[in-house]
Structure formats: structure tokens, C-alpha cells
Amino acid sequence: MINNVPFFAVMLLIAIGLYTILFKRNLIKIAMGIVIVEAGVNLFLITLGYREGGLAPIYTHLPSGVEIPGGLVLPVPQALTLTSIVIGVAILALILSFVVRIYRHYETLDSRNIRRLKE
Amino acid sequence: MPDEGLSPVVRVIAAMLFPFILIFSLYVILHGHLTPGGGFQGGAIGASAVVMLIVAYGARWVESKAGEESVSVLESLGGLMFVVTGLLGFILAATFLSNFLVGEALFGEIPAFGSNPGILNTGGTLPLLNIAVGLKVIGGLASVVLIMALGSRGEAA
Amino acid sequence: MMDWLLTHAPALLIALPLLGAFLTPLIDRISGKARSAFVLVVLAATQLLMMALAWDVFTQGAHIYTMGAADPTATVPAQAAVPVRIVLQVDGMGAFMGLISVTVSLAAAVYSLAFMHRESGQGRFYTLLLLMVVGMLGMEFTGDLFNLFVFLEVLSIASAALIAFRFYHGDAVEGAFKYIVISSLGALMVLLAVALLYGQYNLLNMGALASVLEYTYLDKVALGLLIAAFAMKCGAVPMHMWTPDAYTVAPASITAMLVAASQASLYALFRICFSLYGFTLDLTTVGIIIIALGLLSMFIGVTMALPQKDIKRLMSYHAISQTGYMLLGVGVGLYLLAHADFDTYGIRAMEGGIFHIINHALYKGLLFLTAGAIFYKVGTRNLDEMGGLAHSMKYTTVFFIIGALAIAGIPPLNGFASKLLIYESAYRVSPILSIVAMLVSILTLASFVKVFHSAFMGPRLEGMGDGREVPRSMLVGMGLLTAGIILFGLFPDWVVSNLVHPAAQALADQAAYIAALGGGV
């Protein structure tokens, strides 16, 4: 049961993030919601690679007597998570620049008032 | 204000710390094939050094020293180095992004399998790709924060 | 030399625009004209290489490319038992979609030379355009799931930055904000599905994964997430809310490329349903879901298009409804995949849907470019304020008429050929599908007659531009797409047997896909 705590954390993060994107009005809070969902998915990816009692998958100064590759955690999910974090940074930079521009034009950050594109 | 910077105490300490943070980021980039780290992580550390200068001295001062243009040129050079290394992979050896430096002089040693004390001269094209990505990330993240700081000039609240 | 180029073509086709994208800011500092010439040279070289690769794939067979290996076709390395490297795979369907992407990009780039001439920051515009090309080609050539996610994100970020390019208009940035929020949420759902599949089978290569996939509960969850995310990216109802806003505010050439980008997502949807899951799916249920998405998109798209006053918003609702045709055609094919009737009319329906993809890219791109030409001359997109443009813009009027007749499905243009294939095969599954499809065609014709009458007919009005035609590069861009429309309309048999049929075969044949990618664990 204790090994499943990260998966519960993933579900909680994704639920909180989705709630924030769908129901909050402030544009910055919507951006935060996307970051929270992304954090949840990254946590899920890393948790998949864990092996019980494993060491970090690095050969430099590896303690002797460790079985390779059985005693190490999986390195591939770590690479996937890194790529996802980089993409998340790029998206966050883009969203925040858009929010700055929208504030200049509309003078408000409430998404109910930013509605020049109607039906 | 993102423009004027902070008090002289903060400025002096930021100026003293800046070269050490840059050296640490270059260390993380260059040892990417031996220790945790690599291109993006080291690049983010380097960009945070530049961001520390922006906060301490103000965006206008940083813009006058190393303008937005030179940072963007750094970014393009990093990306170019990555693609050229990949293309050299299939001109000199078999396929795109293949490791053509294994066994050569530059970064070409082949270490023994298993635990080793971390020899820098290994890895083939991997350290070159790490350096390219590190340059691109330093340039990219620093220019993002610099342009945002310059652009929000005058929005006090 | 030619053989060497063709062997390395899949990687070259992604590396060449990427190299161009990184060199463009540096060349832009030297001179603007050098930058425009450089971008055109890069895109022309990509187009020639793509056509050569497509010819080779349609005649000889699929191309496999393993990055970083000693031999391009060695997908399984010597020390491993499964394919672990990044594998690019170009079969009939991938080559077909690659042709569409590069042709539309070349036409849009030629058009942009004059259209964006007065804007500042053109170096960034062309860099992002080349990055969009990289994203589209990467999605269409990849052989493993995580690369699909990465190139999907590259495409979304470059498109969002281009949609907001005219940042001095407030509504452009608003449309781009909606686009990037929905897009990144969809891409995170794709990543979640990839993580679910990786966690179960420890494989990312699509061929190897297809050979070991059992249809467990987690696989169903992953399939649901993938279908929802990719259908949202193509603008299928009920996730279509971003399409009108984003397509309206983007510059016209970027809207034409966004159409090609949403078709890359459509390709990813089909690749997952046919080649990754294949026969392990519950084909009846998933087929009915895709057919239902198609019907809803067709009907709601065209009914919301009729009362629109903004010319580009009207056309973007039509893009939604035409996506419905493609989903209907290929959905019927998926529904019949295990049936005995697949080889008679199941594959005809798939050919109709796939042929419709290239037809739609051509005539929708042309219509958006003509709307951009109108905006360039007149300065407004509102149909109530325009009139009498046929007097001064003769070429644009002719291009618009050809585009409108093609989208309504009038012979001898290309829309008729693909729609006829879809009507015939969908009728055998259930007559209601064909009746709805034909009704939607009639309503499409009605709304384009309305646009033609408002914008082009009538007396010459004051303030409607300076009475001359648009610049030559815009006409060349539009003419390139028109030539494709007329040729495909006059010779549909040649197109179907040489281009579309290999693509449909490649999609339906999961065993060949697995064998090519070196699966069979």
C-alpha cells in the first residue's frame, strides 16, 4: 500500500490541475493549472521507473557488489521526464507572454471579459 | 521595479557570485555523460546566473552590457552546432546522429564496463551535443527573462 | 548518389528544415532578401526530396531509418532483443501525408513573401514556419510513441506563436491563448497515455508494442485518452471550440498551414487505431465512435457556418465539417476491418477518406489564401462591408470560384471524386450516413454561394482597395494549389491507384508494419 502513494499523488495533482483550468477565471490561475497537471504527469513517469531498493543508474563511482542492471532503477523514464519538463518550460514562457499582451489590450485578467471573439 | 535593481549590498554579492555560478553550470554541462546533469540542467543554472544579474542590477543595465541580439545569436549557434553534429554523423559514419568519435582523439576513449572513476575523455559525440544544448538553453532562457523584464517596464502594480 | 540520398531521406527531411530554422535568424541580420531567398531554397529542396522519396515508397515499399545505428535498416541493436533506438518509418501513408505538408508549406511560404511584406519581425516568422514544417514531418515519419508526443508539442508551440503573430490586435493573442491552453492539455493527455502503455509493456516503439499488446483495462484508458486528444487537435466536435478563434485571427498563410497541421494529428489518430491497436481493438465500438464523431462534426460545422459574417470564421467552421468527412470515411473502414466485406467496400471507404485529406488540404488552403488576399486589399474580414470585388480582382475571383466548387463536390473538380467514394461505401453500412453527408454538401454549397455573392458580386463600391490585383507572389502561391485541384479532379483514377491505394493498404496492414519496424518480440 505504501508503494502506491505516488500514484495517489498523481491522481490528486491531475484532478486539482483540471479543476483549476476549468473553473478559475483569472488567466494566471489557468496557467498555473497547466503547470500542476504537467507536474502530475511528470511524477507519474518517474514513479514508473522505480525498482525496490535500487540505486541511481550511474556508473561513476558505483558501489561495488551492485548487480547491473538489476540493482538500478530504470533510466529511460528519467530521460522522458526531462524532455517533458523542457517542453513545459517553453509552454509556460509562451503562455505568460500571451497573458502580458492580453493585459495590455484588455486592461483586465478576468476571462469573462476577454471576449472579442464571440459566436 | 524590474528596471532599477536592488541595493548596493545585493549588487556586490551578485557580482561576486556570478562567475562561480557560471563555472558550476559549465561543469554540469560538460560532465553530462558522467554525473547527473547535462545540457538542459546546466543551461538552466547558467540562465539563472543571468537572471540573478537582471534582478540585482536591473534589466536596462544588463541590456546595455550584453544585448538581446547577442543572446539570440548564442541561441542560434547552439542549435546550429547540434544539427551540424548530427549531419556530420551521417557524412563521416553511418546514420544521422551516429557516434563518429568513438575511438578517435577527441572524447574517444572506451572505458571498461561497470563502475569507473568518471573519465572525462569518453562519450564520443555526447559531450558535444551537451555543449550545444547548454549554449542554446542559456541563450534561450536568458533572452526570455530579459525580454519579459524589459517589456514590463512601467507596469508598477 | 541518388540511392544514398534516398536511403538517408527520412532523416534529411527532418534535419534540413531544422537547419534552415536555426540559420534563418543569423541570415536575417545580414539582409531581408537573403533570408527570403534562403527560406525558399530550403523549402524547394525539401519538396524535391519529398517527391523523390514518395515516388520510391509508392513503387518499392516502406523505408526504415534507425538513428545512430551502423546500418539504417538495423532496428534491433546487437546487444538488445527489442528495438530501442529512435526509428523513423516512411510507408505509403506517411509519404502521402508528407507530400501534403510540404506542398502546402511551400505554397504558404511563397504567398507570405508579399502578404507579410509590411510586417516587422519577419525573420521570426519564417523561423517558426520552418519549425512548423519540422513538427509536421516529424509526426508523420516517426516510428515510436514518445517522438510523436515531442513533435506534436513542437508543432503546437510553433503554431501558437504564429497565430499570435499580429500581436497588436488584441483578439489575435486571445485566440492564441485559447489554442495553447487546450493544445497543451491535449498533449499532456497523450503523454499520460504513452506513460500508461510504457509502464505496462516497457516498450516505446510502435511496431514492437503492437505485437505484444493485449487489450487490458489500462490499454482501453490509454486508447480513450489518445482518441480524445488527437480528435481535439483536428477540430472534431465536441472539442472544436478553439478552431474558429485560432483560424480567424492567424495570418492567412498560417491558417492554410494550420489546416495541414490538424491533418497531421488526424494521421496520428489513424496510425494509433489501425497500426498500434489494430485487431486487438473492439472494432465495432471504436468504429462507431469515430463514425459518430464524423457525423457530429459534419453537421454542426456546416450549420454553425451558415450565419457567420466573418469570412475566415465561416471557412473555419467548414474546415470542421470537412474533417467530419475524413473521420466518416476512415471510421467506416475501421468498423469493417475484421469483416469479410472489407476488401470490397471497406477499403473503398478508407480510400475515400484518405483522398479527401489531400483534397481538403488543397482547396481549404486555397480558400484561406483567397480570404487573405481580400483582407490584404480591403482591410476587413466582415462580409457586410465588402462588395463588388470581382471588378478589380479577377484572378482572385477565379481562384475562389474553383475553391468553392471543389469544396461543394461539383465535378470535374477533386472534391467530387473523394466524396463519391465516401457516399458509395458509407451507404452500404447504413443509408443514413450518406444522406447526412449529401445534405451537408448542399448546405456547404449554399454558404459559399452566399460568400461569393456578398464579396464578389454587385457594383463596384468606394473604398474597396485601389482597384488592382494582389501582388504576384500571392498569385503564384494560390496558383500552385489550384493546379493541384484541377489535376486531381481531371485524373482521379491515376491518383487513387498510385497514391491513395498504397496509403490505405499501408494503414490497414498491421502485420507488415510490425515486421518492418523489427518487432516480433
mmCIF file of C-alpha atoms in Angstrom, chain B residues 11-150:
data_model
loop_
_atom_site.group_PDB
_atom_site.id
_atom_site.type_symbol
_atom_site.label_atom_id
_atom_site.label_comp_id
_atom_site.label_asym_id
_atom_site.label_seq_id
_atom_site.Cartn_x
_atom_site.Cartn_y
_atom_site.Cartn_z
ATOM 1 C CA ARG B 11 24.763 44.160 -6.149
ATOM 2 C CA VAL B 12 28.195 43.431 -4.717
ATOM 3 C CA ILE B 13 27.270 39.914 -3.666
ATOM 4 C CA ALA B 14 25.622 39.172 -7.017
ATOM 5 C CA ALA B 15 28.726 40.354 -8.841
ATOM 6 C CA MET B 16 30.922 38.135 -6.688
ATOM 7 C CA LEU B 17 28.755 35.061 -7.109
ATOM 8 C CA PHE B 18 28.163 35.373 -10.856
ATOM 9 C CA PRO B 19 31.431 33.776 -12.103
ATOM 10 C CA PHE B 20 31.136 30.865 -9.665
ATOM 11 C CA ILE B 21 27.605 30.065 -10.771
ATOM 12 C CA LEU B 22 28.699 30.200 -14.404
ATOM 13 C CA ILE B 23 31.580 27.844 -13.710
ATOM 14 C CA PHE B 24 29.259 25.451 -11.924
ATOM 15 C CA SER B 25 26.857 25.475 -14.853
ATOM 16 C CA LEU B 26 29.672 24.770 -17.302
ATOM 17 C CA TYR B 27 30.820 21.922 -15.071
ATOM 18 C CA VAL B 28 27.339 20.382 -15.058
ATOM 19 C CA ILE B 29 27.070 20.738 -18.855
ATOM 20 C CA LEU B 30 30.471 19.244 -19.584
ATOM 21 C CA HIS B 31 30.168 16.276 -17.220
ATOM 22 C CA GLY B 32 26.731 15.320 -18.519
ATOM 23 C CA HIS B 33 27.867 11.868 -19.572
ATOM 24 C CA LEU B 34 29.369 11.049 -16.167
ATOM 25 C CA THR B 35 27.199 12.578 -13.458
ATOM 26 C CA PRO B 36 23.571 13.666 -13.288
ATOM 27 C CA GLY B 37 23.103 16.752 -15.396
ATOM 28 C CA GLY B 38 23.775 17.567 -18.983
ATOM 29 C CA GLY B 39 22.670 20.161 -21.457
ATOM 30 C CA PHE B 40 19.358 21.403 -20.151
ATOM 31 C CA GLN B 41 20.178 21.269 -16.459
ATOM 32 C CA GLY B 42 23.482 23.118 -16.819
ATOM 33 C CA GLY B 43 21.911 25.607 -19.171
ATOM 34 C CA ALA B 44 19.161 26.375 -16.680
ATOM 35 C CA ILE B 45 21.773 27.026 -13.982
ATOM 36 C CA GLY B 46 23.642 29.379 -16.316
ATOM 37 C CA ALA B 47 20.448 31.198 -17.223
ATOM 38 C CA SER B 48 19.629 31.641 -13.541
ATOM 39 C CA ALA B 49 23.009 33.347 -13.106
ATOM 40 C CA VAL B 50 21.997 35.876 -15.755
ATOM 41 C CA VAL B 51 18.574 36.236 -14.123
ATOM 42 C CA MET B 52 20.268 36.963 -10.800
ATOM 43 C CA LEU B 53 22.125 39.815 -12.506
ATOM 44 C CA ILE B 54 18.890 41.116 -14.005
ATOM 45 C CA VAL B 55 17.241 41.184 -10.584
ATOM 46 C CA ALA B 56 20.245 42.780 -8.862
ATOM 47 C CA TYR B 57 21.245 45.372 -11.465
ATOM 48 C CA GLY B 58 18.084 45.998 -13.452
ATOM 49 C CA ALA B 59 17.137 44.934 -16.958
ATOM 50 C CA ARG B 60 18.364 48.097 -18.655
ATOM 51 C CA TRP B 61 21.922 47.662 -17.344
ATOM 52 C CA VAL B 62 22.099 44.033 -18.476
ATOM 53 C CA GLU B 63 20.706 45.034 -21.870
ATOM 54 C CA SER B 64 23.453 47.598 -22.303
ATOM 55 C CA LYS B 65 26.183 45.093 -21.452
ATOM 56 C CA ALA B 66 25.042 42.031 -23.398
ATOM 57 C CA GLY B 67 22.123 42.984 -25.533
ATOM 58 C CA GLU B 68 19.181 40.958 -26.626
ATOM 59 C CA GLU B 69 20.802 40.429 -30.026
ATOM 60 C CA SER B 70 23.967 38.731 -28.828
ATOM 61 C CA VAL B 71 21.986 36.388 -26.581
ATOM 62 C CA SER B 72 19.829 35.408 -29.513
ATOM 63 C CA VAL B 73 22.912 34.768 -31.655
ATOM 64 C CA LEU B 74 24.233 32.475 -28.902
ATOM 65 C CA GLU B 75 20.987 30.542 -29.047
ATOM 66 C CA SER B 76 21.121 30.098 -32.809
ATOM 67 C CA LEU B 77 24.747 28.971 -32.684
ATOM 68 C CA GLY B 78 23.868 26.327 -30.116
ATOM 69 C CA GLY B 79 21.081 24.925 -32.260
ATOM 70 C CA LEU B 80 23.278 25.008 -35.341
ATOM 71 C CA MET B 81 26.040 23.066 -33.573
ATOM 72 C CA PHE B 82 23.552 20.327 -32.654
ATOM 73 C CA VAL B 83 22.231 19.817 -36.186
ATOM 74 C CA VAL B 84 25.719 20.021 -37.714
ATOM 75 C CA THR B 85 26.958 17.316 -35.319
ATOM 76 C CA GLY B 86 24.056 15.162 -36.385
ATOM 77 C CA LEU B 87 24.724 15.755 -40.079
ATOM 78 C CA LEU B 88 28.436 15.031 -39.617
ATOM 79 C CA GLY B 89 27.278 11.755 -38.127
ATOM 80 C CA PHE B 90 25.961 10.577 -41.420
ATOM 81 C CA ILE B 91 28.593 12.151 -43.624
ATOM 82 C CA LEU B 92 31.516 10.639 -41.730
ATOM 83 C CA ALA B 93 29.927 7.461 -40.373
ATOM 84 C CA ALA B 94 26.706 5.553 -40.934
ATOM 85 C CA THR B 95 23.474 7.333 -39.992
ATOM 86 C CA PHE B 96 22.169 10.636 -38.667
ATOM 87 C CA LEU B 97 23.352 11.336 -35.091
ATOM 88 C CA SER B 98 25.617 8.304 -35.052
ATOM 89 C CA ASN B 99 28.579 8.404 -32.746
ATOM 90 C CA PHE B 100 31.519 9.035 -35.063
ATOM 91 C CA LEU B 101 34.014 9.999 -32.359
ATOM 92 C CA VAL B 102 34.324 6.608 -30.673
ATOM 93 C CA GLY B 103 37.979 5.583 -30.763
ATOM 94 C CA GLU B 104 39.198 8.979 -32.032
ATOM 95 C CA ALA B 105 41.267 11.518 -30.110
ATOM 96 C CA LEU B 106 38.551 13.940 -29.014
ATOM 97 C CA PHE B 107 36.295 12.373 -26.345
ATOM 98 C CA GLY B 108 37.002 8.983 -27.823
ATOM 99 C CA GLU B 109 38.179 6.622 -25.092
ATOM 100 C CA ILE B 110 36.197 3.493 -24.384
ATOM 101 C CA PRO B 111 36.035 2.794 -20.639
ATOM 102 C CA ALA B 112 35.656 -0.620 -19.005
ATOM 103 C CA PHE B 113 32.155 -1.850 -18.291
ATOM 104 C CA GLY B 114 30.780 -1.254 -14.829
ATOM 105 C CA SER B 115 31.898 1.117 -12.098
ATOM 106 C CA ASN B 116 34.634 3.558 -13.097
ATOM 107 C CA PRO B 117 36.031 6.752 -11.556
ATOM 108 C CA GLY B 118 34.463 9.011 -14.175
ATOM 109 C CA ILE B 119 36.898 9.587 -17.083
ATOM 110 C CA LEU B 120 36.112 12.845 -18.894
ATOM 111 C CA ASN B 121 37.578 11.838 -22.228
ATOM 112 C CA THR B 122 34.808 9.332 -23.038
ATOM 113 C CA GLY B 123 31.430 9.538 -24.639
ATOM 114 C CA GLY B 124 32.028 10.380 -28.273
ATOM 115 C CA THR B 125 29.661 12.982 -29.627
ATOM 116 C CA LEU B 126 27.639 13.135 -26.412
ATOM 117 C CA PRO B 127 29.643 15.933 -24.729
ATOM 118 C CA LEU B 128 29.475 17.945 -27.969
ATOM 119 C CA LEU B 129 25.689 17.587 -28.062
ATOM 120 C CA ASN B 130 25.527 18.522 -24.381
ATOM 121 C CA ILE B 131 27.547 21.692 -25.009
ATOM 122 C CA ALA B 132 25.324 22.625 -27.945
ATOM 123 C CA VAL B 133 22.140 22.164 -25.927
ATOM 124 C CA GLY B 134 23.670 24.023 -22.967
ATOM 125 C CA LEU B 135 24.516 27.062 -25.093
ATOM 126 C CA LYS B 136 21.058 27.061 -26.604
ATOM 127 C CA VAL B 137 19.347 26.842 -23.235
ATOM 128 C CA ILE B 138 21.457 29.581 -21.654
ATOM 129 C CA GLY B 139 20.741 31.834 -24.600
ATOM 130 C CA GLY B 140 17.074 30.950 -24.798
ATOM 131 C CA LEU B 141 16.087 31.203 -21.140
ATOM 132 C CA ALA B 142 18.181 34.343 -20.548
ATOM 133 C CA SER B 143 16.628 36.074 -23.529
ATOM 134 C CA VAL B 144 13.098 35.092 -22.438
ATOM 135 C CA VAL B 145 13.576 36.620 -18.979
ATOM 136 C CA LEU B 146 15.416 39.667 -20.336
ATOM 137 C CA ILE B 147 12.692 40.472 -22.856
ATOM 138 C CA MET B 148 9.942 39.973 -20.295
ATOM 139 C CA ALA B 149 11.771 42.246 -17.820
ATOM 140 C CA LEU B 150 12.305 44.915 -20.473
#
